[in-house]
Short mmCIF file of C-alpha atoms and ligand atoms in Angstrom, two decimals:
data_model
loop_
_atom_site.label_atom_id
_atom_site.label_comp_id
_atom_site.label_asym_id
_atom_site.label_seq_id
_atom_site.Cartn_x
_atom_site.Cartn_y
_atom_site.Cartn_z
CA MET A 18 26.22 -14.01 -11.33
CA ARG A 19 26.78 -17.79 -10.62
CA VAL A 20 23.66 -19.43 -9.21
CA SER A 21 23.59 -22.40 -7.09
CA PRO A 22 22.24 -25.80 -8.79
CA GLU A 23 18.95 -25.86 -6.65
CA ASP A 24 18.29 -22.29 -7.43
CA HIS A 25 18.34 -22.86 -11.40
CA LEU A 26 16.24 -24.51 -13.98
CA THR A 27 17.55 -25.31 -17.69
CA ILE A 28 15.40 -23.90 -20.30
CA GLY A 29 13.92 -27.44 -20.82
CA GLU A 30 12.90 -27.52 -17.25
CA ILE A 31 11.43 -23.83 -17.83
CA VAL A 32 9.40 -25.02 -20.94
CA ARG A 33 7.97 -28.09 -18.88
CA ARG A 34 6.87 -25.70 -15.84
CA THR A 35 5.47 -23.02 -18.00
CA GLY A 36 4.21 -24.50 -21.26
CA VAL A 37 6.02 -21.58 -23.12
CA PRO A 38 8.12 -22.74 -25.92
CA ALA A 39 11.93 -22.36 -25.74
CA SER A 40 11.82 -20.23 -28.92
CA ALA A 41 9.50 -17.72 -26.93
CA LEU A 42 11.63 -17.82 -23.96
CA HIS A 43 14.85 -16.79 -26.17
CA PHE A 44 12.54 -14.21 -27.46
CA TYR A 45 11.55 -12.91 -24.13
CA GLU A 46 15.26 -12.96 -23.16
CA ARG A 47 16.18 -10.61 -26.12
CA LYS A 48 13.53 -8.39 -25.05
CA GLY A 49 14.99 -8.07 -21.70
CA LEU A 50 12.02 -9.48 -19.77
CA ILE A 51 13.94 -12.56 -18.39
CA PHE A 52 17.34 -13.30 -17.79
CA SER A 53 19.63 -16.49 -18.05
CA GLU A 54 22.59 -16.98 -16.30
CA ARG A 55 25.49 -19.53 -16.54
CA ASP A 56 26.12 -22.34 -14.31
CA SER A 57 29.63 -24.01 -13.19
CA GLY A 58 29.32 -25.87 -16.41
CA ASN A 59 28.90 -22.86 -18.44
CA GLN A 60 25.39 -24.02 -19.19
CA ARG A 61 22.68 -21.26 -19.71
CA VAL A 62 20.24 -21.54 -16.80
CA PHE A 63 17.21 -19.46 -15.49
CA SER A 64 16.69 -18.50 -11.77
CA ARG A 65 14.01 -20.25 -10.35
CA HIS A 66 12.22 -16.77 -9.80
CA MET A 67 12.00 -16.22 -13.61
CA LEU A 68 9.13 -18.76 -13.32
CA ARG A 69 7.19 -15.63 -11.70
CA ARG A 70 8.07 -13.42 -14.42
CA ILE A 71 7.13 -15.63 -16.93
CA SER A 72 3.85 -16.25 -15.39
CA LEU A 73 3.13 -12.49 -15.65
CA ILE A 74 3.93 -12.48 -19.16
CA ILE A 75 1.50 -15.36 -19.60
CA VAL A 76 -1.21 -13.11 -17.65
CA ALA A 77 -0.06 -10.23 -19.79
CA LYS A 78 -0.89 -12.10 -23.10
CA ARG A 79 -4.12 -13.05 -21.88
CA LEU A 80 -5.01 -9.65 -21.20
CA HIS A 81 -3.62 -8.47 -24.64
CA ILE A 82 -1.02 -6.43 -23.19
CA PRO A 83 1.77 -5.45 -25.62
CA LEU A 84 5.23 -6.66 -24.70
CA SER A 85 6.28 -2.99 -24.60
CA ASP A 86 4.02 -2.50 -21.66
CA VAL A 87 5.16 -5.54 -19.90
CA ALA A 88 8.78 -4.24 -20.42
CA GLU A 89 8.05 -0.95 -18.85
CA VAL A 90 6.53 -2.53 -15.57
CA PHE A 91 9.20 -5.25 -15.57
CA ALA A 92 11.97 -2.47 -15.53
CA THR A 93 10.48 -1.67 -12.10
CA LEU A 94 10.51 -5.39 -10.64
CA PRO A 95 13.31 -6.75 -8.73
CA ALA A 96 16.17 -8.60 -10.83
CA ASP A 97 17.51 -10.91 -8.22
CA HIS A 98 14.20 -12.13 -6.52
CA ALA A 99 10.50 -12.99 -7.52
CA PRO A 100 8.24 -10.11 -7.74
CA THR A 101 6.35 -9.76 -4.29
CA HIS A 102 2.78 -9.70 -3.51
CA ALA A 103 3.20 -5.68 -3.48
CA ASP A 104 5.03 -5.77 -6.77
CA TRP A 105 1.98 -7.86 -8.48
CA GLN A 106 -0.51 -5.19 -6.94
CA ARG A 107 1.15 -2.62 -8.34
CA VAL A 108 1.81 -4.29 -11.99
CA SER A 109 -2.06 -5.40 -11.98
CA ARG A 110 -2.85 -1.71 -11.11
CA VAL A 111 -0.98 -0.51 -13.99
CA TRP A 112 -2.48 -3.00 -16.45
CA LYS A 113 -5.91 -2.56 -15.29
CA ARG A 114 -5.70 0.96 -16.46
CA ARG A 115 -4.54 -0.16 -19.95
CA LEU A 116 -7.70 -2.33 -20.17
CA GLU A 117 -9.87 0.52 -19.08
CA GLU A 118 -8.13 2.65 -21.67
CA ARG A 119 -8.74 0.39 -24.19
CA ARG A 120 -12.24 -0.16 -23.21
CA ARG A 121 -12.91 3.45 -23.34
CA ALA A 122 -11.30 3.42 -26.89
CA ILE A 123 -13.51 0.60 -27.96
CA GLU A 124 -16.61 2.34 -26.69
CA THR A 125 -15.76 5.44 -28.85
CA LEU A 126 -15.18 3.34 -31.92
CA GLU A 127 -18.25 1.67 -31.35
CA HIS A 128 -20.24 4.86 -30.81
CA GLU A 129 -18.81 6.12 -34.04
CA LEU A 130 -19.37 2.99 -35.93
CA THR A 131 -23.15 3.08 -34.66
CA GLY A 132 -23.17 6.55 -36.61
CA CYS A 133 -22.40 4.60 -39.89
CA ILE A 134 -24.90 2.02 -39.43
CA GLY A 135 -27.49 2.61 -42.02
CA CYS A 136 -25.70 5.45 -43.45
CA GLY A 137 -22.99 4.46 -45.76
CA CYS A 138 -22.13 8.04 -46.81
CA LEU A 139 -18.27 7.48 -46.44
CA SER A 140 -17.87 10.93 -46.29
CA MET A 141 -14.49 12.27 -45.51
CA LYS A 142 -16.18 15.39 -43.77
CA ALA A 143 -18.90 13.35 -41.71
CA CYS A 144 -17.56 10.25 -40.87
CA LEU A 145 -15.66 10.05 -37.86
CA LEU A 146 -14.37 6.45 -38.59
CA LEU A 147 -13.27 7.77 -41.98
CA ASN A 148 -11.65 10.92 -40.85
CA PRO A 149 -10.91 10.65 -36.93
CA ASP A 150 -8.16 13.19 -36.53
CA ASP A 151 -9.53 15.86 -38.37
CA ALA A 152 -8.29 18.66 -36.47
CA LEU A 153 -9.44 21.31 -38.93
CA ARG A 154 -13.01 20.01 -39.20
CA ASP A 155 -14.29 22.81 -36.89
CA HIS A 156 -12.95 25.40 -39.15
CA GLY A 157 -14.89 24.66 -42.35
CA PRO A 158 -14.31 22.63 -45.37
CA GLY A 159 -11.54 22.95 -47.74
CA PRO A 160 -7.54 23.39 -47.30
CA VAL A 161 -8.11 25.29 -44.00
CA ARG A 162 -4.32 25.87 -43.46
CA LEU A 163 -3.61 27.43 -46.80
CA GLN A 164 -6.56 29.98 -46.54
CA PRO A 165 -5.64 33.38 -45.22
CA GLY A 166 -7.11 34.41 -42.07
CA ARG A 167 -7.99 30.78 -40.77
CA PRO A 168 -6.76 29.65 -37.83
CA PRO A 169 -4.02 26.77 -37.46
CA ALA A 170 -5.10 23.45 -36.74
CA ARG A 171 -5.56 22.21 -33.24
CA ARG A 172 -5.20 18.59 -32.00
CA ARG A 173 -8.46 17.35 -30.93
CA SER A 174 -8.52 15.67 -27.32
CA SER A 175 -8.49 11.92 -27.49
CA ALA A 176 -10.26 12.01 -24.14
CA GLY A 177 -13.52 13.31 -25.07
S1 FES B 3 -20.50 6.08 -43.38
FE1 FES B 3 -21.63 7.90 -42.94
S2 FES B 3 -21.02 8.54 -40.84
FE2 FES B 3 -19.80 6.75 -41.36
#
């Protein structure tokens, strides 16, 4: 798609406006998070509304939202104009849920680590941090799956 000169910015202008290095912009473009176009002189240019997308990437980085999650929500954003107020509300709700999930995971790890303080047992049976996904723990010690009459492994829910 060709763009009008007043609606496009060179990569240098984008760098100056956002403070994001050109190498990072190229990386975001390779990841499909932003798009460039060609002007009448066949120069790579970015539509002005890409500034909004780049701003959202900057916010996501501050929140430690992985680029894979950014790509997921960007896939739902309009490609031909800036995200709207409603778009940003939707995206921010998704990212808030991600932060809440991360907070809960950190609280779980913190709780498990608290159990280790002053313990030092480093037990594969008892220490939740050393053996976090031991689905067979409830069925007793040893190679549970290899013992006749023992139940098969069940995955523990990460929610509880
Ligand atoms: S080191 Fe003993 S419970 Fe983790």
